[in-house]
Short mmCIF file of C-alpha atoms and ligand atoms in Angstrom, two decimals:
data_model
loop_
_atom_site.label_atom_id
_atom_site.label_comp_id
_atom_site.label_asym_id
_atom_site.label_seq_id
_atom_site.Cartn_x
_atom_site.Cartn_y
_atom_site.Cartn_z
CA UNK A 1 3.72 -19.43 10.17
CA UNK A 2 6.55 -17.48 11.73
CA UNK A 3 9.17 -17.74 9.01
CA UNK A 4 12.41 -15.82 9.28
CA UNK A 5 14.69 -14.16 6.78
CA UNK A 6 18.45 -14.37 7.41
CA UNK A 7 20.38 -11.47 5.88
CA UNK A 8 24.15 -11.38 5.52
CA UNK A 9 25.34 -7.78 5.31
CA UNK A 10 27.59 -7.32 2.38
CA UNK A 11 28.89 -5.18 -0.37
CA UNK A 12 27.45 -3.16 -3.17
CA UNK A 13 24.49 -4.43 -5.19
CA UNK A 14 24.26 -4.44 -8.98
CA UNK A 15 21.55 -5.50 -11.39
CA UNK A 16 17.90 -5.02 -12.23
CA UNK A 17 14.62 -5.63 -10.38
CA UNK A 18 11.23 -5.96 -12.12
CA UNK A 19 8.60 -3.86 -10.31
CA UNK A 20 5.19 -5.48 -9.83
CA UNK A 21 1.66 -4.05 -10.01
CA UNK A 22 0.57 -1.93 -7.05
CA UNK A 23 -0.92 -3.70 -4.02
CA UNK A 24 -2.82 -0.54 -3.02
CA UNK A 25 -4.25 -0.09 -6.51
CA UNK A 26 -5.27 -3.75 -6.77
CA UNK A 27 -7.01 -3.66 -3.38
CA UNK A 28 -9.40 -1.00 -4.63
CA UNK A 29 -9.68 -2.25 -8.22
CA UNK A 30 -10.84 -5.70 -7.06
CA UNK A 31 -13.95 -4.43 -5.16
CA UNK A 32 -14.86 -2.47 -8.34
CA UNK A 33 -16.03 -5.79 -9.79
CA UNK A 34 -19.00 -5.54 -7.40
CA UNK A 35 -20.26 -2.50 -9.37
CA UNK A 36 -21.23 -4.55 -12.44
CA UNK A 37 -22.61 -7.98 -13.35
CA UNK A 38 -20.14 -8.20 -16.24
CA UNK A 39 -16.58 -9.58 -16.03
CA UNK A 40 -13.74 -7.31 -14.85
CA UNK A 41 -10.22 -8.55 -15.55
CA UNK A 42 -7.09 -7.07 -14.00
CA UNK A 43 -3.67 -7.64 -15.58
CA UNK A 44 -0.26 -6.87 -14.02
CA UNK A 45 -1.74 -7.84 -10.64
CA UNK A 46 0.75 -8.57 -7.82
CA UNK A 47 0.90 -12.04 -6.23
CA UNK A 48 0.56 -11.09 -2.54
CA UNK A 49 -1.21 -12.39 0.54
CA UNK A 50 -3.35 -9.23 0.74
CA UNK A 51 -4.65 -10.01 -2.75
CA UNK A 52 -5.51 -13.53 -1.60
CA UNK A 53 -7.39 -12.04 1.36
CA UNK A 54 -9.39 -9.74 -0.93
CA UNK A 55 -10.04 -12.73 -3.21
CA UNK A 56 -11.42 -14.65 -0.22
CA UNK A 57 -13.58 -11.68 0.79
CA UNK A 58 -15.08 -11.29 -2.68
CA UNK A 59 -15.59 -15.05 -2.79
CA UNK A 60 -17.49 -14.92 0.52
CA UNK A 61 -19.95 -12.54 -1.18
CA UNK A 62 -20.44 -14.97 -4.06
CA UNK A 63 -18.17 -13.22 -6.54
CA UNK A 64 -15.92 -15.34 -8.73
CA UNK A 65 -12.21 -14.47 -8.83
CA UNK A 66 -10.01 -16.64 -11.03
CA UNK A 67 -6.31 -16.07 -10.53
CA UNK A 68 -4.24 -16.89 -13.61
CA UNK A 69 -0.67 -16.58 -14.88
CA UNK A 70 0.85 -17.12 -11.47
CA UNK A 71 -1.44 -14.57 -9.84
CA UNK A 72 -0.73 -11.78 -12.30
CA UNK A 73 -4.14 -11.89 -13.99
CA UNK A 74 -7.39 -11.77 -11.99
CA UNK A 75 -10.58 -12.59 -13.92
CA UNK A 76 -13.51 -11.51 -11.76
CA UNK A 77 -17.30 -11.64 -11.98
CA UNK A 78 -19.96 -10.66 -9.48
CA UNK A 79 -22.90 -11.69 -11.66
CA UNK A 80 -24.20 -14.15 -9.07
CA UNK A 81 -23.58 -12.52 -5.70
CA UNK A 82 -25.08 -14.46 -2.79
CA UNK A 83 -24.38 -12.06 0.08
CA UNK A 84 -23.82 -8.41 0.86
CA UNK A 85 -22.23 -9.06 4.25
CA UNK A 86 -18.46 -8.87 4.76
CA UNK A 87 -17.65 -11.01 7.78
CA UNK A 88 -15.39 -10.00 10.66
CA UNK A 89 -13.25 -13.13 10.23
CA UNK A 90 -11.95 -11.82 6.90
CA UNK A 91 -12.25 -8.07 7.47
CA UNK A 92 -10.13 -8.20 10.65
CA UNK A 93 -7.19 -9.47 8.60
CA UNK A 94 -7.14 -6.53 6.24
CA UNK A 95 -8.48 -3.00 6.62
CA UNK A 96 -8.90 -2.54 2.88
CA UNK A 97 -11.91 -4.89 3.18
CA UNK A 98 -13.97 -1.77 3.96
CA UNK A 99 -13.66 -0.94 0.25
CA UNK A 100 -16.44 -3.41 -0.61
CA UNK A 101 -18.95 -1.21 1.21
CA UNK A 102 -19.28 1.55 -1.39
CA UNK A 103 -19.73 -0.78 -4.38
CA UNK A 104 -22.24 -3.04 -2.56
CA UNK A 105 -24.26 -0.06 -1.38
CA UNK A 106 -24.27 1.54 -4.83
CA UNK A 107 -25.28 -1.58 -6.75
CA UNK A 108 -27.55 -3.43 -4.28
CA UNK A 109 -28.79 -0.62 -2.01
CA UNK A 110 -27.70 -2.37 1.19
CA UNK A 111 -24.61 -3.93 2.77
CA UNK A 112 -23.21 -4.97 6.11
CA UNK A 113 -19.47 -4.76 6.60
CA UNK A 114 -17.58 -5.53 9.78
CA UNK A 115 -15.73 -2.51 11.13
CA UNK A 116 -12.06 -3.18 10.37
CA UNK A 117 -10.64 -2.34 13.76
CA UNK A 118 -7.24 -0.76 14.20
CA UNK A 119 -3.85 -2.09 13.23
CA UNK A 120 -0.26 -1.74 14.39
CA UNK A 121 0.30 1.70 12.87
CA UNK A 122 -2.79 3.39 14.28
CA UNK A 123 -6.49 3.43 15.14
CA UNK A 124 -7.37 3.98 11.48
CA UNK A 125 -11.04 4.88 11.82
CA UNK A 126 -13.42 4.77 8.85
CA UNK A 127 -15.57 7.76 9.87
CA UNK A 128 -14.82 9.63 6.64
CA UNK A 129 -16.02 6.68 4.55
CA UNK A 130 -19.30 6.56 6.51
CA UNK A 131 -19.87 10.32 6.37
CA UNK A 132 -19.48 10.21 2.58
CA UNK A 133 -22.16 7.53 2.26
CA UNK A 134 -24.51 9.46 4.59
CA UNK A 135 -24.02 12.53 2.39
CA UNK A 136 -25.20 10.37 -0.52
CA UNK A 137 -28.40 9.51 1.37
CA UNK A 138 -27.42 6.22 3.01
CA UNK A 139 -28.71 5.30 6.47
CA UNK A 140 -26.02 3.71 8.62
CA UNK A 141 -26.56 1.61 11.73
CA UNK A 142 -23.48 0.58 13.73
CA UNK A 143 -24.20 -2.51 15.81
CA UNK A 144 -22.40 -5.66 16.95
CA UNK A 145 -19.18 -4.51 15.30
CA UNK A 146 -20.75 -4.15 11.85
CA UNK A 147 -21.86 -1.13 9.89
CA UNK A 148 -25.26 -1.86 8.38
CA UNK A 149 -25.82 0.48 5.44
CA UNK A 150 -29.02 1.13 3.48
CA UNK A 151 -29.41 3.36 0.44
CA UNK A 152 -32.61 5.39 -0.18
CA UNK A 153 -35.35 3.62 -2.17
CA UNK A 154 -34.26 5.35 -5.38
CA UNK A 155 -30.60 4.55 -4.77
CA UNK A 156 -27.71 6.73 -3.59
CA UNK A 157 -27.91 10.40 -4.55
CA UNK A 158 -25.05 12.51 -5.87
CA UNK A 159 -23.65 14.94 -3.27
CA UNK A 160 -20.90 17.47 -2.65
CA UNK A 161 -18.49 15.86 -0.15
CA UNK A 162 -15.72 18.00 1.32
CA UNK A 163 -13.23 15.73 3.15
CA UNK A 164 -11.80 17.41 6.29
CA UNK A 165 -8.57 15.45 5.82
CA UNK A 166 -7.19 13.64 2.80
CA UNK A 167 -8.08 9.95 2.96
CA UNK A 168 -7.08 7.48 0.25
CA UNK A 169 -9.60 4.82 1.28
CA UNK A 170 -12.50 7.20 1.82
CA UNK A 171 -11.85 8.79 -1.57
CA UNK A 172 -11.81 5.36 -3.23
CA UNK A 173 -14.98 4.18 -1.47
CA UNK A 174 -16.91 7.37 -2.29
CA UNK A 175 -15.61 7.43 -5.88
CA UNK A 176 -16.82 3.89 -6.54
CA UNK A 177 -20.22 4.53 -4.93
CA UNK A 178 -20.70 7.78 -6.86
CA UNK A 179 -20.39 6.06 -10.25
CA UNK A 180 -23.89 4.57 -9.82
CA UNK A 181 -25.48 7.34 -7.71
CA UNK A 182 -28.30 9.48 -9.13
CA UNK A 183 -26.87 12.79 -10.30
CA UNK A 184 -23.55 14.52 -9.75
CA UNK A 185 -21.06 13.92 -6.93
CA UNK A 186 -18.13 16.24 -6.21
CA UNK A 187 -15.35 14.98 -3.92
CA UNK A 188 -13.34 17.90 -2.51
CA UNK A 189 -9.95 17.59 -0.76
CA UNK A 190 -9.88 14.13 -2.32
CA UNK A 191 -6.72 12.00 -2.34
CA UNK A 192 -4.64 12.30 -5.54
CA UNK A 193 -2.48 9.19 -5.20
CA UNK A 194 -1.60 7.31 -8.42
CA UNK A 195 -3.80 4.49 -7.12
CA UNK A 196 -6.79 6.87 -7.20
CA UNK A 197 -5.94 7.88 -10.77
CA UNK A 198 -5.64 4.18 -11.69
CA UNK A 199 -9.04 3.41 -10.13
CA UNK A 200 -10.65 6.30 -12.04
CA UNK A 201 -9.13 5.07 -15.30
CA UNK A 202 -10.50 1.57 -14.66
CA UNK A 203 -13.97 2.86 -13.74
CA UNK A 204 -13.98 5.00 -16.89
CA UNK A 205 -13.19 1.88 -18.94
CA UNK A 206 -16.27 0.38 -17.27
CA UNK A 207 -18.43 3.30 -18.44
CA UNK A 208 -18.18 5.65 -15.48
CA UNK A 209 -18.13 9.41 -16.04
CA UNK A 210 -15.32 10.87 -13.93
CA UNK A 211 -13.18 14.03 -14.15
CA UNK A 212 -10.39 15.52 -12.05
CA UNK A 213 -9.02 12.39 -10.36
CA UNK A 214 -5.47 13.81 -10.25
CA UNK A 215 -6.52 17.27 -9.09
CA UNK A 216 -7.90 16.80 -5.58
CA UNK A 217 -11.44 17.62 -6.74
CA UNK A 218 -13.21 14.72 -8.44
CA UNK A 219 -16.54 15.16 -10.28
CA UNK A 220 -18.62 12.07 -11.06
CA UNK A 221 -21.82 11.91 -13.12
CA UNK A 222 -23.75 8.83 -11.97
CA UNK A 223 -24.81 6.31 -14.65
CA UNK A 224 -27.43 3.55 -14.52
CA UNK A 225 -24.98 0.68 -14.87
CA UNK A 226 -21.33 -0.11 -15.51
CA UNK A 227 -20.08 -2.77 -17.93
CA UNK A 228 -17.10 -5.09 -17.84
CA UNK A 229 -13.51 -4.17 -18.76
CA UNK A 230 -9.89 -5.28 -18.74
CA UNK A 231 -7.47 -3.01 -16.88
CA UNK A 232 -3.70 -3.13 -16.17
CA UNK A 233 -2.80 -2.42 -12.55
CA UNK A 234 -0.46 0.58 -12.22
CA UNK A 235 3.17 -0.02 -11.14
CA UNK A 236 3.71 -0.23 -7.37
CA UNK A 237 5.42 3.07 -6.43
CA UNK A 238 6.14 1.85 -2.88
CA UNK A 239 7.90 -1.33 -4.02
CA UNK A 240 9.67 0.88 -6.58
CA UNK A 241 10.88 3.39 -3.97
CA UNK A 242 11.96 0.59 -1.66
CA UNK A 243 14.24 -0.97 -4.27
CA UNK A 244 15.50 2.39 -5.54
CA UNK A 245 17.06 2.79 -2.09
CA UNK A 246 19.29 -0.29 -2.42
CA UNK A 247 22.33 1.44 -3.97
CA UNK A 248 21.96 4.31 -1.51
CA UNK A 249 22.11 2.03 1.55
CA UNK A 250 24.51 -0.64 0.22
CA UNK A 251 26.33 1.09 -2.64
CA UNK A 252 26.17 -0.01 -6.27
CA UNK A 253 23.70 0.50 -9.08
CA UNK A 254 20.19 -0.93 -9.55
CA UNK A 255 17.66 -0.48 -12.36
CA UNK A 256 14.01 -0.89 -11.32
CA UNK A 257 12.23 -2.10 -14.45
CA UNK A 258 8.85 -0.48 -15.11
CA UNK A 259 9.60 2.36 -12.69
CA UNK A 260 8.18 5.78 -13.56
CA UNK A 261 9.51 8.95 -11.93
CA UNK A 262 6.10 10.65 -12.04
CA UNK A 263 4.89 8.12 -9.44
CA UNK A 264 7.29 9.33 -6.74
CA UNK A 265 8.82 12.72 -7.56
CA UNK A 266 9.01 13.88 -3.92
CA UNK A 267 10.80 10.67 -2.91
CA UNK A 268 13.22 10.86 -5.86
CA UNK A 269 14.00 14.49 -4.99
CA UNK A 270 14.98 13.43 -1.44
CA UNK A 271 17.28 10.73 -2.82
CA UNK A 272 18.87 13.33 -5.09
CA UNK A 273 19.28 15.71 -2.11
CA UNK A 274 21.00 12.87 -0.21
CA UNK A 275 23.52 12.56 -3.05
CA UNK A 276 22.09 9.52 -4.88
CA UNK A 277 22.03 9.52 -8.68
CA UNK A 278 18.46 8.95 -9.95
CA UNK A 279 17.79 8.64 -13.69
CA UNK A 280 14.74 7.63 -15.72
CA UNK A 281 15.79 5.15 -18.42
CA UNK A 282 13.61 3.74 -21.17
CA UNK A 283 13.31 0.52 -19.11
CA UNK A 284 12.67 2.08 -15.69
CA UNK A 285 14.52 4.02 -12.98
CA UNK A 286 18.25 3.59 -12.34
CA UNK A 287 19.73 4.64 -8.99
CA UNK A 288 23.39 4.51 -8.15
CA UNK A 289 25.74 5.52 -5.36
CA UNK A 290 29.29 4.38 -5.57
CA UNK A 291 31.33 6.09 -2.89
CA UNK A 292 30.92 6.90 0.81
CA UNK A 293 27.85 7.63 2.86
CA UNK A 294 24.78 9.53 1.66
CA UNK A 295 23.98 12.90 3.14
CA UNK A 296 21.35 13.17 5.91
CA UNK A 297 18.09 14.80 4.74
CA UNK A 298 14.88 15.77 6.55
CA UNK A 299 11.57 14.15 5.58
CA UNK A 300 7.93 15.08 6.20
CA UNK A 301 5.30 12.55 5.12
CA UNK A 302 2.28 14.02 3.34
CA UNK A 303 -0.54 12.97 1.01
CA UNK A 304 0.48 12.67 -2.66
CA UNK A 305 2.33 14.43 -4.25
CA UNK A 306 4.25 14.78 -0.98
CA UNK A 307 6.69 12.22 0.47
CA UNK A 308 4.75 8.93 0.93
CA UNK A 309 4.24 7.65 4.47
CA UNK A 310 4.71 4.11 3.08
CA UNK A 311 8.35 4.96 2.30
CA UNK A 312 9.13 6.58 5.66
CA UNK A 313 10.43 3.42 7.36
CA UNK A 314 12.67 2.64 4.39
CA UNK A 315 14.04 6.19 4.37
CA UNK A 316 14.74 5.96 8.09
CA UNK A 317 16.81 2.83 7.49
CA UNK A 318 18.87 4.79 4.95
CA UNK A 319 19.31 7.75 7.28
CA UNK A 320 20.74 5.45 9.98
CA UNK A 321 24.09 5.39 8.15
CA UNK A 322 23.88 8.82 6.51
CA UNK A 323 26.41 11.58 7.13
CA UNK A 324 24.77 13.95 9.63
CA UNK A 325 21.44 14.17 11.42
CA UNK A 326 18.01 13.63 9.83
CA UNK A 327 14.58 14.50 11.22
CA UNK A 328 11.67 12.44 9.93
CA UNK A 329 8.19 13.78 10.65
CA UNK A 330 5.31 11.28 10.27
CA UNK A 331 2.15 13.29 9.71
CA UNK A 332 -0.21 10.62 8.37
CA UNK A 333 -0.28 7.91 11.06
CA UNK A 334 0.04 8.27 14.80
CA UNK A 335 2.25 5.28 15.49
CA UNK A 336 4.46 4.52 12.54
CA UNK A 337 7.93 4.45 14.09
CA UNK A 338 7.90 0.87 15.38
CA UNK A 339 10.87 0.05 13.19
CA UNK A 340 12.97 2.57 15.19
CA UNK A 341 13.61 0.38 18.28
CA UNK A 342 14.45 -2.54 15.98
CA UNK A 343 16.93 -0.43 14.00
CA UNK A 344 18.43 0.75 17.30
CA UNK A 345 19.17 -2.89 18.13
CA UNK A 346 21.41 -2.79 15.07
CA UNK A 347 23.33 0.19 16.41
CA UNK A 348 21.25 3.03 14.95
CA UNK A 349 20.99 6.22 17.00
CA UNK A 350 17.32 7.29 16.83
CA UNK A 351 15.29 9.48 19.21
CA UNK A 352 11.51 9.34 18.80
CA UNK A 353 9.35 12.13 20.21
CA UNK A 354 5.70 11.83 19.18
CA UNK A 355 5.52 12.27 15.43
CA UNK A 356 9.20 13.15 15.04
CA UNK A 357 12.17 10.79 14.78
CA UNK A 358 15.70 12.25 14.90
CA UNK A 359 18.33 9.98 13.37
CA UNK A 360 22.04 10.59 14.02
CA UNK A 361 23.88 8.77 11.23
CA UNK A 362 26.47 6.19 12.26
CA UNK A 363 29.27 4.72 10.17
CA UNK A 364 27.97 1.16 10.11
CA UNK A 365 25.07 -0.86 11.49
CA UNK A 366 25.65 -4.26 13.04
CA UNK A 367 23.52 -7.31 12.26
CA UNK A 368 21.17 -8.47 15.03
CA UNK A 369 17.98 -10.50 15.60
CA UNK A 370 15.05 -8.10 14.94
CA UNK A 371 11.29 -8.39 14.65
CA UNK A 372 9.00 -7.12 11.93
CA UNK A 373 5.96 -5.27 13.28
CA UNK A 374 4.17 -4.12 10.13
CA UNK A 375 4.57 -4.32 6.39
CA UNK A 376 6.81 -1.35 5.70
CA UNK A 377 8.81 -1.72 8.92
CA UNK A 378 9.70 -5.28 7.89
CA UNK A 379 11.26 -4.25 4.60
CA UNK A 380 13.21 -1.45 6.30
CA UNK A 381 14.82 -4.07 8.55
CA UNK A 382 15.82 -6.11 5.50
CA UNK A 383 17.38 -2.99 3.93
CA UNK A 384 19.29 -2.27 7.15
CA UNK A 385 20.45 -5.89 7.33
CA UNK A 386 21.82 -5.71 3.78
CA UNK A 387 23.94 -2.69 4.75
CA UNK A 388 24.99 -3.96 8.19
CA UNK A 389 28.09 -5.91 9.22
CA UNK A 390 27.28 -9.49 10.07
CA UNK A 391 24.03 -11.40 10.18
CA UNK A 392 20.52 -10.04 10.75
CA UNK A 393 17.64 -12.40 11.50
CA UNK A 394 14.25 -10.83 10.76
CA UNK A 395 11.33 -12.69 12.33
CA UNK A 396 7.54 -12.46 11.66
CA UNK A 397 8.17 -11.95 7.96
CA UNK A 398 4.54 -12.79 7.16
CA UNK A 399 4.15 -9.00 7.26
CA UNK A 400 6.45 -8.83 4.22
CA UNK A 401 4.37 -11.26 2.20
CA UNK A 402 1.47 -8.78 2.33
CA UNK A 403 3.23 -6.26 0.14
CA UNK A 404 6.46 -7.54 -1.44
CA UNK A 405 6.19 -10.22 -4.08
CA UNK A 406 9.15 -12.61 -4.27
CA UNK A 407 11.31 -10.30 -2.14
CA UNK A 408 14.13 -12.83 -1.57
CA UNK A 409 14.38 -13.71 -5.26
CA UNK A 410 14.32 -10.05 -6.36
CA UNK A 411 17.05 -9.07 -3.87
CA UNK A 412 19.19 -12.09 -4.72
CA UNK A 413 18.89 -10.98 -8.34
CA UNK A 414 21.06 -7.93 -7.55
CA UNK A 415 23.57 -9.89 -5.48
CA UNK A 416 22.08 -9.69 -1.99
CA UNK A 417 22.93 -12.52 0.39
CA UNK A 418 19.74 -13.58 2.17
CA UNK A 419 17.55 -16.63 2.63
CA UNK A 420 14.17 -17.48 4.06
CA UNK A 421 13.85 -20.24 6.63
CA UNK A 422 10.60 -21.90 7.59
CA UNK A 423 10.07 -21.85 11.31
CA UNK A 424 10.78 -25.35 12.63
CA UNK A 425 7.44 -26.64 13.97
CA UNK A 426 7.67 -26.74 17.80
CA UNK A 427 7.27 -30.51 17.99
CA UNK A 428 9.51 -31.39 15.04
C1 EPZ B 1 -4.03 3.73 2.33
O1 EPZ B 1 -4.55 3.44 3.62
C2 EPZ B 1 -2.97 2.68 2.08
N1 EPZ B 1 -3.59 1.35 2.11
C3 EPZ B 1 -1.87 2.78 3.15
O2 EPZ B 1 -0.85 1.83 2.81
C4 EPZ B 1 -1.28 4.18 3.09
O3 EPZ B 1 -0.31 4.31 4.12
C5 EPZ B 1 -2.39 5.22 3.31
O4 EPZ B 1 -3.41 5.04 2.30
C6 EPZ B 1 -1.87 6.65 3.20
O5 EPZ B 1 -1.30 6.85 1.95
C7 EPZ B 1 -4.27 0.94 1.03
O6 EPZ B 1 -4.41 1.64 0.04
C8 EPZ B 1 -4.87 -0.43 1.11
P1 EPZ B 1 -6.02 7.01 4.68
P2 EPZ B 1 -5.88 4.21 4.13
O7 EPZ B 1 -7.49 6.80 4.73
O8 EPZ B 1 -6.80 4.45 3.00
C9 EPZ B 1 -7.11 8.88 8.87
C10 EPZ B 1 0.60 0.05 3.18
O9 EPZ B 1 1.62 -0.05 3.87
N2 EPZ B 1 -8.50 8.49 8.55
O10 EPZ B 1 -5.44 7.87 3.60
O11 EPZ B 1 -6.39 3.47 5.31
C11 EPZ B 1 -6.22 7.68 9.10
O12 EPZ B 1 -6.32 7.24 10.44
C12 EPZ B 1 -0.61 0.74 3.72
O13 EPZ B 1 0.48 -0.38 1.99
C13 EPZ B 1 -9.54 8.92 9.37
O14 EPZ B 1 -9.31 9.60 10.37
O15 EPZ B 1 -5.27 5.60 4.61
C14 EPZ B 1 -4.87 8.22 8.77
O16 EPZ B 1 -4.35 8.89 9.90
C15 EPZ B 1 -0.41 1.21 5.15
N3 EPZ B 1 -10.82 8.56 9.07
C16 EPZ B 1 -5.14 9.26 7.66
O17 EPZ B 1 -6.54 9.54 7.73
C17 EPZ B 1 -11.11 7.80 7.97
O18 EPZ B 1 -12.31 7.53 7.72
C18 EPZ B 1 -4.85 8.74 6.26
O19 EPZ B 1 -5.53 7.52 6.11
C19 EPZ B 1 -10.06 7.37 7.14
C20 EPZ B 1 -8.76 7.74 7.45
#
């Protein structure tokens, strides 16, 4: 459905926002259930449409996923799998579906997963995932849009895998597969995101032998089998960073409950450089900005611990009304400035040249009808609407539902004036 969110720009925001479990941790923790025939339970899970999609995908393989406590607990079991084929119909909706490939290959020795295809922010190939599995002895056959993978007769073999570029998904897929491979696997130039650390902690609870998950070089000793576990999903650092920006863009003071500074130090440092007060409290992270405009700062997106690409669109929204000129360089994805033309409709002054966006801060944005194009772009338009004069109508907000649980309720909780309207059915 093509719902819309109507935002009335307004004054400063005050209050607290509970931060939910991380979508991007949950999307790799859920496929981990395929590594064992014992139950894996995730707590602090976010209630999001991407989680529902992963639930459907696991269900299509015969796994059981019971969602409890309003979607915040996922009790999973893949004791009775009926298929090792991930169909295009589900995979095309969410790229993270490729993360079932490593676990299926490691536990069953064969799998067929539809190639995910690109998405709005880029081509997003999976070549690094496939090269990792080939290094572990798998034979891959790409045909009719699927990758058909087959492990050697004795199972996957440990290998030294040196990633040419840092890839979160490829690191996660290889890490999961390596837990059941014969012998030792070393992942070099591996991603170090908190979601990788969270996955390693969960796999260790399941009996995996893993070291170095926060270092960029991960060493895994394969074991014969993994057992069940219960694991709390780590806090969502991207939701956290998004809501930390509210006082900076609207004025006021907001405390993000459950926030941890170690999850986003580079981002917090940029807020500090822009003149925003950022403090870790015993309940979370408090940000405040009471007078005038923030200062323009330059941003370069990089793998963790650098500035996260998933917070680039939100930062651009802030820079639209900053004092001065900001240059944002997007180094992770090739097409992640689609929010720029939408922000320009609100009066922002942005020049995009390839991977660079130059933002000349203006005094005030003006509300306008705008369109969400991808998950993080959609929230940046909401942020801009909260700071703008007048009304902003954001359409195609289904993108939002992929990654922001109860966004209207959480923003209303700090005084924001916005509402969601269901698109009137054409023949109503
Ligand atoms: C994960 O995507 C996140 N998604 C993304 O969040 C996040 O932006 C990204 O990591 C970077 O941090 C999930 O965790 C579900 P990559 P992923 O592999 O794993 C290229 C959001 O908004 N690449 O680290 O797909 C790729 O094209 C989403 O929550 C290859 O060339 O990202 C990109 O340019 C958006 N070959 C770069 O590497 C490969 O085999 C980084 O991609 C894999 C990736």
